[in-house]
Amino acid sequence: MSALDISQLKFLIVEDNPFMRAILNQLLRNYHVRTTKEANDGASAFMEMRTFKPDIILLDWEMQPLDGLDFVKLVRTGDDSPDRFVPIIMVTGHSEAHRITDARDSGVNEFLVKPLSAKSLFSRITELIEKPRSFVETKSYFGPDRRRRSVSYDGTERRGGAAPTGMDIEVADADQGMSQTQLDSMFD
């Protein structure tokens, strides 16, 4: 593992389950992170961002009244967003291909499947810091560049439209859960 020091980073943990919030806090404390704030849902987190400027947001998907996906859209495209560029790691128990695509296309930077390990969380944080992706703005998307690989493209320019729907991923059933490795390939 990298010797990256994340102790000075500020994290906003957005999770409706108090037990999971405690786990995420403990994982961060294991890396000597001292500054974390918590929110029970996306609406509370958005309000918290007005006075607390996190370096990274750890975000659950299913919460009420504002879920994780709607929170990401609000942060990325809302006129009153406190920080459209804040890195967001979606941390969820849902690993179906369509959910991962939805999260990526709404503007999350990274995606982690519960249960998670300290190593996997640190790996995603390291990825955000050591290999930050530039942000892209089109008519239908604002967020981190969804491509990680640099490949040549000789086709027609399609930016400005919806994200490409064709995915080169082998999944037996679109509703079947995916492994962390499989879902990582969707961000490549």
mmCIF file with all atom_site columns, C-alpha atoms in Angstrom:
data_model
loop_
_atom_site.group_PDB
_atom_site.id
_atom_site.type_symbol
_atom_site.label_atom_id
_atom_site.label_alt_id
_atom_site.label_comp_id
_atom_site.label_asym_id
_atom_site.label_entity_id
_atom_site.label_seq_id
_atom_site.pdbx_PDB_ins_code
_atom_site.Cartn_x
_atom_site.Cartn_y
_atom_site.Cartn_z
_atom_site.occupancy
_atom_site.B_iso_or_equiv
_atom_site.pdbx_formal_charge
_atom_site.auth_seq_id
_atom_site.auth_comp_id
_atom_site.auth_asym_id
_atom_site.auth_atom_id
_atom_site.pdbx_PDB_model_num
ATOM 1   C CA . MET A 1 1   ? 0.000   0.000   0.000   1.00 0.00 ? 1   MET A CA 1
ATOM 2   C CA . SER A 1 2   ? 1.033   3.551   -0.638  1.00 0.00 ? 2   SER A CA 1
ATOM 3   C CA . ALA A 1 3   ? 2.569   5.629   2.132   1.00 0.00 ? 3   ALA A CA 1
ATOM 4   C CA . LEU A 1 4   ? 0.184   8.467   1.302   1.00 0.00 ? 4   LEU A CA 1
ATOM 5   C CA . ASP A 1 5   ? -0.663  10.572  4.355   1.00 0.00 ? 5   ASP A CA 1
ATOM 6   C CA . ILE A 1 6   ? -4.386  11.365  4.398   1.00 0.00 ? 6   ILE A CA 1
ATOM 7   C CA . SER A 1 7   ? -4.495  12.530  8.019   1.00 0.00 ? 7   SER A CA 1
ATOM 8   C CA . GLN A 1 8   ? -5.069  16.188  7.084   1.00 0.00 ? 8   GLN A CA 1
ATOM 9   C CA . LEU A 1 9   ? -7.972  15.494  4.726   1.00 0.00 ? 9   LEU A CA 1
ATOM 10  C CA . LYS A 1 10  ? -11.532 16.403  5.724   1.00 0.00 ? 10  LYS A CA 1
ATOM 11  C CA . PHE A 1 11  ? -14.260 13.845  5.030   1.00 0.00 ? 11  PHE A CA 1
ATOM 12  C CA . LEU A 1 12  ? -18.033 14.143  4.925   1.00 0.00 ? 12  LEU A CA 1
ATOM 13  C CA . ILE A 1 13  ? -19.681 10.783  5.616   1.00 0.00 ? 13  ILE A CA 1
ATOM 14  C CA . VAL A 1 14  ? -23.225 10.640  4.231   1.00 0.00 ? 14  VAL A CA 1
ATOM 15  C CA . GLU A 1 15  ? -24.855 7.458   5.496   1.00 0.00 ? 15  GLU A CA 1
ATOM 16  C CA . ASP A 1 16  ? -28.243 6.797   7.105   1.00 0.00 ? 16  ASP A CA 1
ATOM 17  C CA . ASN A 1 17  ? -27.083 3.723   9.025   1.00 0.00 ? 17  ASN A CA 1
ATOM 18  C CA . PRO A 1 18  ? -25.352 4.764   12.291  1.00 0.00 ? 18  PRO A CA 1
ATOM 19  C CA . PHE A 1 19  ? -23.422 1.474   12.453  1.00 0.00 ? 19  PHE A CA 1
ATOM 20  C CA . MET A 1 20  ? -22.009 1.986   8.942   1.00 0.00 ? 20  MET A CA 1
ATOM 21  C CA . ARG A 1 21  ? -21.128 5.605   9.761   1.00 0.00 ? 21  ARG A CA 1
ATOM 22  C CA . ALA A 1 22  ? -19.183 4.330   12.785  1.00 0.00 ? 22  ALA A CA 1
ATOM 23  C CA . ILE A 1 23  ? -17.358 1.779   10.613  1.00 0.00 ? 23  ILE A CA 1
ATOM 24  C CA . LEU A 1 24  ? -16.389 4.427   8.044   1.00 0.00 ? 24  LEU A CA 1
ATOM 25  C CA . ASN A 1 25  ? -15.213 6.753   10.810  1.00 0.00 ? 25  ASN A CA 1
ATOM 26  C CA . GLN A 1 26  ? -13.120 3.974   12.340  1.00 0.00 ? 26  GLN A CA 1
ATOM 27  C CA . LEU A 1 27  ? -11.567 3.082   8.979   1.00 0.00 ? 27  LEU A CA 1
ATOM 28  C CA . LEU A 1 28  ? -10.586 6.723   8.501   1.00 0.00 ? 28  LEU A CA 1
ATOM 29  C CA . ARG A 1 29  ? -9.223  6.967   12.056  1.00 0.00 ? 29  ARG A CA 1
ATOM 30  C CA . ASN A 1 30  ? -7.043  3.943   11.268  1.00 0.00 ? 30  ASN A CA 1
ATOM 31  C CA . TYR A 1 31  ? -5.346  6.243   8.736   1.00 0.00 ? 31  TYR A CA 1
ATOM 32  C CA . HIS A 1 32  ? -5.142  9.043   11.335  1.00 0.00 ? 32  HIS A CA 1
ATOM 33  C CA . VAL A 1 33  ? -7.853  11.195  9.730   1.00 0.00 ? 33  VAL A CA 1
ATOM 34  C CA . ARG A 1 34  ? -8.887  13.745  12.339  1.00 0.00 ? 34  ARG A CA 1
ATOM 35  C CA . THR A 1 35  ? -11.631 15.732  10.657  1.00 0.00 ? 35  THR A CA 1
ATOM 36  C CA . THR A 1 36  ? -14.903 14.094  9.691   1.00 0.00 ? 36  THR A CA 1
ATOM 37  C CA . LYS A 1 37  ? -18.483 15.297  9.668   1.00 0.00 ? 37  LYS A CA 1
ATOM 38  C CA . GLU A 1 38  ? -21.556 13.135  9.323   1.00 0.00 ? 38  GLU A CA 1
ATOM 39  C CA . ALA A 1 39  ? -24.954 13.477  7.678   1.00 0.00 ? 39  ALA A CA 1
ATOM 40  C CA . ASN A 1 40  ? -27.914 11.071  7.719   1.00 0.00 ? 40  ASN A CA 1
ATOM 41  C CA . ASP A 1 41  ? -29.045 11.815  4.161   1.00 0.00 ? 41  ASP A CA 1
ATOM 42  C CA . GLY A 1 42  ? -28.282 13.845  1.066   1.00 0.00 ? 42  GLY A CA 1
ATOM 43  C CA . ALA A 1 43  ? -30.343 16.869  2.115   1.00 0.00 ? 43  ALA A CA 1
ATOM 44  C CA . SER A 1 44  ? -28.523 17.157  5.449   1.00 0.00 ? 44  SER A CA 1
ATOM 45  C CA . ALA A 1 45  ? -25.182 16.659  3.697   1.00 0.00 ? 45  ALA A CA 1
ATOM 46  C CA . PHE A 1 46  ? -25.913 19.434  1.207   1.00 0.00 ? 46  PHE A CA 1
ATOM 47  C CA . MET A 1 47  ? -26.701 21.789  4.093   1.00 0.00 ? 47  MET A CA 1
ATOM 48  C CA . GLU A 1 48  ? -23.542 20.655  5.944   1.00 0.00 ? 48  GLU A CA 1
ATOM 49  C CA . MET A 1 49  ? -21.463 21.555  2.881   1.00 0.00 ? 49  MET A CA 1
ATOM 50  C CA . ARG A 1 50  ? -22.426 25.206  3.337   1.00 0.00 ? 50  ARG A CA 1
ATOM 51  C CA . THR A 1 51  ? -20.277 25.445  6.486   1.00 0.00 ? 51  THR A CA 1
ATOM 52  C CA . PHE A 1 52  ? -17.939 22.447  6.148   1.00 0.00 ? 52  PHE A CA 1
ATOM 53  C CA . LYS A 1 53  ? -15.720 22.096  3.077   1.00 0.00 ? 53  LYS A CA 1
ATOM 54  C CA . PRO A 1 54  ? -14.851 18.400  2.747   1.00 0.00 ? 54  PRO A CA 1
ATOM 55  C CA . ASP A 1 55  ? -11.924 17.214  0.684   1.00 0.00 ? 55  ASP A CA 1
ATOM 56  C CA . ILE A 1 56  ? -13.752 13.940  -0.032  1.00 0.00 ? 56  ILE A CA 1
ATOM 57  C CA . ILE A 1 57  ? -17.336 12.742  0.424   1.00 0.00 ? 57  ILE A CA 1
ATOM 58  C CA . LEU A 1 58  ? -18.159 9.121   1.285   1.00 0.00 ? 58  LEU A CA 1
ATOM 59  C CA . LEU A 1 59  ? -21.755 8.582   0.198   1.00 0.00 ? 59  LEU A CA 1
ATOM 60  C CA . ASP A 1 60  ? -24.379 5.867   0.620   1.00 0.00 ? 60  ASP A CA 1
ATOM 61  C CA . TRP A 1 61  ? -26.971 5.350   -2.118  1.00 0.00 ? 61  TRP A CA 1
ATOM 62  C CA . GLU A 1 62  ? -30.300 4.651   -0.420  1.00 0.00 ? 62  GLU A CA 1
ATOM 63  C CA . MET A 1 63  ? -31.351 7.364   2.022   1.00 0.00 ? 63  MET A CA 1
ATOM 64  C CA . GLN A 1 64  ? -34.435 9.504   2.568   1.00 0.00 ? 64  GLN A CA 1
ATOM 65  C CA . PRO A 1 65  ? -35.512 12.217  1.863   1.00 0.00 ? 65  PRO A CA 1
ATOM 66  C CA . LEU A 1 66  ? -32.643 12.780  -0.618  1.00 0.00 ? 66  LEU A CA 1
ATOM 67  C CA . ASP A 1 67  ? -30.784 9.689   -1.784  1.00 0.00 ? 67  ASP A CA 1
ATOM 68  C CA . GLY A 1 68  ? -27.147 9.458   -2.821  1.00 0.00 ? 68  GLY A CA 1
ATOM 69  C CA . LEU A 1 69  ? -27.728 9.684   -6.555  1.00 0.00 ? 69  LEU A CA 1
ATOM 70  C CA . ASP A 1 70  ? -29.885 12.804  -6.262  1.00 0.00 ? 70  ASP A CA 1
ATOM 71  C CA . PHE A 1 71  ? -27.301 14.294  -3.889  1.00 0.00 ? 71  PHE A CA 1
ATOM 72  C CA . VAL A 1 72  ? -24.542 13.783  -6.479  1.00 0.00 ? 72  VAL A CA 1
ATOM 73  C CA . LYS A 1 73  ? -26.665 15.432  -9.168  1.00 0.00 ? 73  LYS A CA 1
ATOM 74  C CA . LEU A 1 74  ? -27.403 18.357  -6.837  1.00 0.00 ? 74  LEU A CA 1
ATOM 75  C CA . VAL A 1 75  ? -23.718 18.805  -5.968  1.00 0.00 ? 75  VAL A CA 1
ATOM 76  C CA . ARG A 1 76  ? -22.559 18.531  -9.589  1.00 0.00 ? 76  ARG A CA 1
ATOM 77  C CA . THR A 1 77  ? -25.259 20.585  -11.319 1.00 0.00 ? 77  THR A CA 1
ATOM 78  C CA . GLY A 1 78  ? -27.137 22.596  -8.695  1.00 0.00 ? 78  GLY A CA 1
ATOM 79  C CA . ASP A 1 79  ? -26.968 26.367  -9.112  1.00 0.00 ? 79  ASP A CA 1
ATOM 80  C CA . ASP A 1 80  ? -26.377 26.731  -5.372  1.00 0.00 ? 80  ASP A CA 1
ATOM 81  C CA . SER A 1 81  ? -23.852 23.895  -5.058  1.00 0.00 ? 81  SER A CA 1
ATOM 82  C CA . PRO A 1 82  ? -21.147 24.713  -2.491  1.00 0.00 ? 82  PRO A CA 1
ATOM 83  C CA . ASP A 1 83  ? -18.507 22.725  -4.450  1.00 0.00 ? 83  ASP A CA 1
ATOM 84  C CA . ARG A 1 84  ? -19.229 21.106  -7.823  1.00 0.00 ? 84  ARG A CA 1
ATOM 85  C CA . PHE A 1 85  ? -15.739 19.586  -7.942  1.00 0.00 ? 85  PHE A CA 1
ATOM 86  C CA . VAL A 1 86  ? -15.584 17.788  -4.572  1.00 0.00 ? 86  VAL A CA 1
ATOM 87  C CA . PRO A 1 87  ? -14.525 14.139  -5.020  1.00 0.00 ? 87  PRO A CA 1
ATOM 88  C CA . ILE A 1 88  ? -17.331 11.692  -4.209  1.00 0.00 ? 88  ILE A CA 1
ATOM 89  C CA . ILE A 1 89  ? -16.932 8.002   -3.435  1.00 0.00 ? 89  ILE A CA 1
ATOM 90  C CA . MET A 1 90  ? -20.220 6.075   -3.610  1.00 0.00 ? 90  MET A CA 1
ATOM 91  C CA . VAL A 1 91  ? -20.190 3.376   -0.907  1.00 0.00 ? 91  VAL A CA 1
ATOM 92  C CA . THR A 1 92  ? -23.148 1.026   -1.340  1.00 0.00 ? 92  THR A CA 1
ATOM 93  C CA . GLY A 1 93  ? -24.326 -2.544  -1.083  1.00 0.00 ? 93  GLY A CA 1
ATOM 94  C CA . HIS A 1 94  ? -25.708 -2.372  -4.630  1.00 0.00 ? 94  HIS A CA 1
ATOM 95  C CA . SER A 1 95  ? -23.376 -3.684  -7.298  1.00 0.00 ? 95  SER A CA 1
ATOM 96  C CA . GLU A 1 96  ? -25.713 -4.239  -10.238 1.00 0.00 ? 96  GLU A CA 1
ATOM 97  C CA . ALA A 1 97  ? -24.355 -2.973  -13.565 1.00 0.00 ? 97  ALA A CA 1
ATOM 98  C CA . HIS A 1 98  ? -27.207 -0.516  -14.154 1.00 0.00 ? 98  HIS A CA 1
ATOM 99  C CA . ARG A 1 99  ? -26.681 1.062   -10.716 1.00 0.00 ? 99  ARG A CA 1
ATOM 100 C CA . ILE A 1 100 ? -22.955 1.455   -11.276 1.00 0.00 ? 100 ILE A CA 1
ATOM 101 C CA . THR A 1 101 ? -23.636 3.071   -14.641 1.00 0.00 ? 101 THR A CA 1
ATOM 102 C CA . ASP A 1 102 ? -26.201 5.410   -13.047 1.00 0.00 ? 102 ASP A CA 1
ATOM 103 C CA . ALA A 1 103 ? -23.727 6.414   -10.328 1.00 0.00 ? 103 ALA A CA 1
ATOM 104 C CA . ARG A 1 104 ? -20.915 6.987   -12.811 1.00 0.00 ? 104 ARG A CA 1
ATOM 105 C CA . ASP A 1 105 ? -23.171 8.967   -15.131 1.00 0.00 ? 105 ASP A CA 1
ATOM 106 C CA . SER A 1 106 ? -24.418 11.177  -12.293 1.00 0.00 ? 106 SER A CA 1
ATOM 107 C CA . GLY A 1 107 ? -20.858 12.234  -11.437 1.00 0.00 ? 107 GLY A CA 1
ATOM 108 C CA . VAL A 1 108 ? -19.355 10.005  -8.748  1.00 0.00 ? 108 VAL A CA 1
ATOM 109 C CA . ASN A 1 109 ? -15.571 9.725   -8.859  1.00 0.00 ? 109 ASN A CA 1
ATOM 110 C CA . GLU A 1 110 ? -15.243 6.242   -7.380  1.00 0.00 ? 110 GLU A CA 1
ATOM 111 C CA . PHE A 1 111 ? -17.527 3.355   -6.410  1.00 0.00 ? 111 PHE A CA 1
ATOM 112 C CA . LEU A 1 112 ? -17.078 0.911   -3.516  1.00 0.00 ? 112 LEU A CA 1
ATOM 113 C CA . VAL A 1 113 ? -19.232 -2.103  -2.706  1.00 0.00 ? 113 VAL A CA 1
ATOM 114 C CA . LYS A 1 114 ? -20.141 -2.938  0.895   1.00 0.00 ? 114 LYS A CA 1
ATOM 115 C CA . PRO A 1 115 ? -18.842 -4.725  2.786   1.00 0.00 ? 115 PRO A CA 1
ATOM 116 C CA . LEU A 1 116 ? -15.627 -2.844  2.250   1.00 0.00 ? 116 LEU A CA 1
ATOM 117 C CA . SER A 1 117 ? -12.168 -3.136  3.696   1.00 0.00 ? 117 SER A CA 1
ATOM 118 C CA . ALA A 1 118 ? -9.748  -0.503  4.915   1.00 0.00 ? 118 ALA A CA 1
ATOM 119 C CA . LYS A 1 119 ? -7.521  -1.442  1.984   1.00 0.00 ? 119 LYS A CA 1
ATOM 120 C CA . SER A 1 120 ? -10.249 -0.901  -0.631  1.00 0.00 ? 120 SER A CA 1
ATOM 121 C CA . LEU A 1 121 ? -11.267 2.444   0.888   1.00 0.00 ? 121 LEU A CA 1
ATOM 122 C CA . PHE A 1 122 ? -7.660  3.630   1.054   1.00 0.00 ? 122 PHE A CA 1
ATOM 123 C CA . SER A 1 123 ? -7.140  2.466   -2.533  1.00 0.00 ? 123 SER A CA 1
ATOM 124 C CA . ARG A 1 124 ? -10.027 4.656   -3.756  1.00 0.00 ? 124 ARG A CA 1
ATOM 125 C CA . ILE A 1 125 ? -8.836  7.652   -1.740  1.00 0.00 ? 125 ILE A CA 1
ATOM 126 C CA . THR A 1 126 ? -5.328  7.177   -3.133  1.00 0.00 ? 126 THR A CA 1
ATOM 127 C CA . GLU A 1 127 ? -6.749  6.981   -6.661  1.00 0.00 ? 127 GLU A CA 1
ATOM 128 C CA . LEU A 1 128 ? -8.560  10.302  -6.160  1.00 0.00 ? 128 LEU A CA 1
ATOM 129 C CA . ILE A 1 129 ? -5.418  12.029  -4.916  1.00 0.00 ? 129 ILE A CA 1
ATOM 130 C CA . GLU A 1 130 ? -2.704  10.500  -7.072  1.00 0.00 ? 130 GLU A CA 1
ATOM 131 C CA . LYS A 1 131 ? -4.686  10.202  -10.318 1.00 0.00 ? 131 LYS A CA 1
ATOM 132 C CA . PRO A 1 132 ? -7.309  12.943  -10.288 1.00 0.00 ? 132 PRO A CA 1
ATOM 133 C CA . ARG A 1 133 ? -9.539  13.069  -13.340 1.00 0.00 ? 133 ARG A CA 1
ATOM 134 C CA . SER A 1 134 ? -10.360 16.303  -15.073 1.00 0.00 ? 134 SER A CA 1
ATOM 135 C CA . PHE A 1 135 ? -13.963 17.433  -15.075 1.00 0.00 ? 135 PHE A CA 1
ATOM 136 C CA . VAL A 1 136 ? -16.079 17.413  -18.205 1.00 0.00 ? 136 VAL A CA 1
ATOM 137 C CA . GLU A 1 137 ? -19.083 19.570  -18.975 1.00 0.00 ? 137 GLU A CA 1
ATOM 138 C CA . THR A 1 138 ? -21.525 18.764  -21.767 1.00 0.00 ? 138 THR A CA 1
ATOM 139 C CA . LYS A 1 139 ? -25.214 19.524  -22.290 1.00 0.00 ? 139 LYS A CA 1
ATOM 140 C CA . SER A 1 140 ? -26.175 16.424  -20.330 1.00 0.00 ? 140 SER A CA 1
ATOM 141 C CA . TYR A 1 141 ? -23.272 15.804  -17.927 1.00 0.00 ? 141 TYR A CA 1
ATOM 142 C CA . PHE A 1 142 ? -20.996 17.578  -15.493 1.00 0.00 ? 142 PHE A CA 1
ATOM 143 C CA . GLY A 1 143 ? -18.514 15.598  -13.458 1.00 0.00 ? 143 GLY A CA 1
ATOM 144 C CA . PRO A 1 144 ? -15.241 13.740  -13.535 1.00 0.00 ? 144 PRO A CA 1
ATOM 145 C CA . ASP A 1 145 ? -14.152 12.352  -16.880 1.00 0.00 ? 145 ASP A CA 1
ATOM 146 C CA . ARG A 1 146 ? -15.669 8.881   -16.961 1.00 0.00 ? 146 ARG A CA 1
ATOM 147 C CA . ARG A 1 147 ? -12.726 7.489   -18.909 1.00 0.00 ? 147 ARG A CA 1
ATOM 148 C CA . ARG A 1 148 ? -9.542  6.420   -17.171 1.00 0.00 ? 148 ARG A CA 1
ATOM 149 C CA . ARG A 1 149 ? -7.740  5.058   -20.179 1.00 0.00 ? 149 ARG A CA 1
ATOM 150 C CA . SER A 1 150 ? -6.452  7.226   -22.984 1.00 0.00 ? 150 SER A CA 1
ATOM 151 C CA . VAL A 1 151 ? -7.396  5.627   -26.292 1.00 0.00 ? 151 VAL A CA 1
ATOM 152 C CA . SER A 1 152 ? -7.509  7.072   -29.771 1.00 0.00 ? 152 SER A CA 1
ATOM 153 C CA . TYR A 1 153 ? -10.913 7.634   -31.333 1.00 0.00 ? 153 TYR A CA 1
ATOM 154 C CA . ASP A 1 154 ? -11.500 8.149   -35.047 1.00 0.00 ? 154 ASP A CA 1
ATOM 155 C CA . GLY A 1 155 ? -15.305 8.252   -35.020 1.00 0.00 ? 155 GLY A CA 1
ATOM 156 C CA . THR A 1 156 ? -17.825 11.057  -35.008 1.00 0.00 ? 156 THR A CA 1
ATOM 157 C CA . GLU A 1 157 ? -17.761 13.474  -32.055 1.00 0.00 ? 157 GLU A CA 1
ATOM 158 C CA . ARG A 1 158 ? -20.678 12.618  -29.771 1.00 0.00 ? 158 ARG A CA 1
ATOM 159 C CA . ARG A 1 159 ? -20.053 14.853  -26.781 1.00 0.00 ? 159 ARG A CA 1
ATOM 160 C CA . GLY A 1 160 ? -23.023 16.852  -25.760 1.00 0.00 ? 160 GLY A CA 1
ATOM 161 C CA . GLY A 1 161 ? -25.345 13.886  -25.913 1.00 0.00 ? 161 GLY A CA 1
ATOM 162 C CA . ALA A 1 162 ? -26.051 11.146  -23.455 1.00 0.00 ? 162 ALA A CA 1
ATOM 163 C CA . ALA A 1 163 ? -23.302 8.861   -22.241 1.00 0.00 ? 163 ALA A CA 1
ATOM 164 C CA . PRO A 1 164 ? -22.582 5.849   -24.447 1.00 0.00 ? 164 PRO A CA 1
ATOM 165 C CA . THR A 1 165 ? -24.663 2.891   -23.345 1.00 0.00 ? 165 THR A CA 1
ATOM 166 C CA . GLY A 1 166 ? -22.525 0.082   -24.758 1.00 0.00 ? 166 GLY A CA 1
ATOM 167 C CA . MET A 1 167 ? -20.391 -1.451  -22.030 1.00 0.00 ? 167 MET A CA 1
ATOM 168 C CA . ASP A 1 168 ? -17.683 -4.054  -22.585 1.00 0.00 ? 168 ASP A CA 1
ATOM 169 C CA . ILE A 1 169 ? -18.439 -5.946  -19.401 1.00 0.00 ? 169 ILE A CA 1
ATOM 170 C CA . GLU A 1 170 ? -19.212 -9.593  -18.977 1.00 0.00 ? 170 GLU A CA 1
ATOM 171 C CA . VAL A 1 171 ? -22.123 -9.943  -16.593 1.00 0.00 ? 171 VAL A CA 1
ATOM 172 C CA . ALA A 1 172 ? -24.495 -12.890 -16.700 1.00 0.00 ? 172 ALA A CA 1
ATOM 173 C CA . ASP A 1 173 ? -27.516 -10.835 -15.654 1.00 0.00 ? 173 ASP A CA 1
ATOM 174 C CA . ALA A 1 174 ? -27.788 -7.050  -15.502 1.00 0.00 ? 174 ALA A CA 1
ATOM 175 C CA . ASP A 1 175 ? -29.462 -7.308  -12.099 1.00 0.00 ? 175 ASP A CA 1
ATOM 176 C CA . GLN A 1 176 ? -26.839 -9.667  -10.732 1.00 0.00 ? 176 GLN A CA 1
ATOM 177 C CA . GLY A 1 177 ? -24.309 -8.122  -8.362  1.00 0.00 ? 177 GLY A CA 1
ATOM 178 C CA . MET A 1 178 ? -20.829 -7.418  -9.652  1.00 0.00 ? 178 MET A CA 1
ATOM 179 C CA . SER A 1 179 ? -17.487 -7.842  -7.977  1.00 0.00 ? 179 SER A CA 1
ATOM 180 C CA . GLN A 1 180 ? -15.408 -4.770  -7.113  1.00 0.00 ? 180 GLN A CA 1
ATOM 181 C CA . THR A 1 181 ? -13.031 -5.663  -9.975  1.00 0.00 ? 181 THR A CA 1
ATOM 182 C CA . GLN A 1 182 ? -15.888 -5.881  -12.484 1.00 0.00 ? 182 GLN A CA 1
ATOM 183 C CA . LEU A 1 183 ? -17.365 -2.566  -11.428 1.00 0.00 ? 183 LEU A CA 1
ATOM 184 C CA . ASP A 1 184 ? -13.926 -0.906  -11.532 1.00 0.00 ? 184 ASP A CA 1
ATOM 185 C CA . SER A 1 185 ? -13.790 -1.772  -15.239 1.00 0.00 ? 185 SER A CA 1
ATOM 186 C CA . MET A 1 186 ? -16.886 0.389   -15.790 1.00 0.00 ? 186 MET A CA 1
ATOM 187 C CA . PHE A 1 187 ? -14.858 3.444   -14.749 1.00 0.00 ? 187 PHE A CA 1
ATOM 188 C CA . ASP A 1 188 ? -11.984 2.597   -17.143 1.00 0.00 ? 188 ASP A CA 1
#
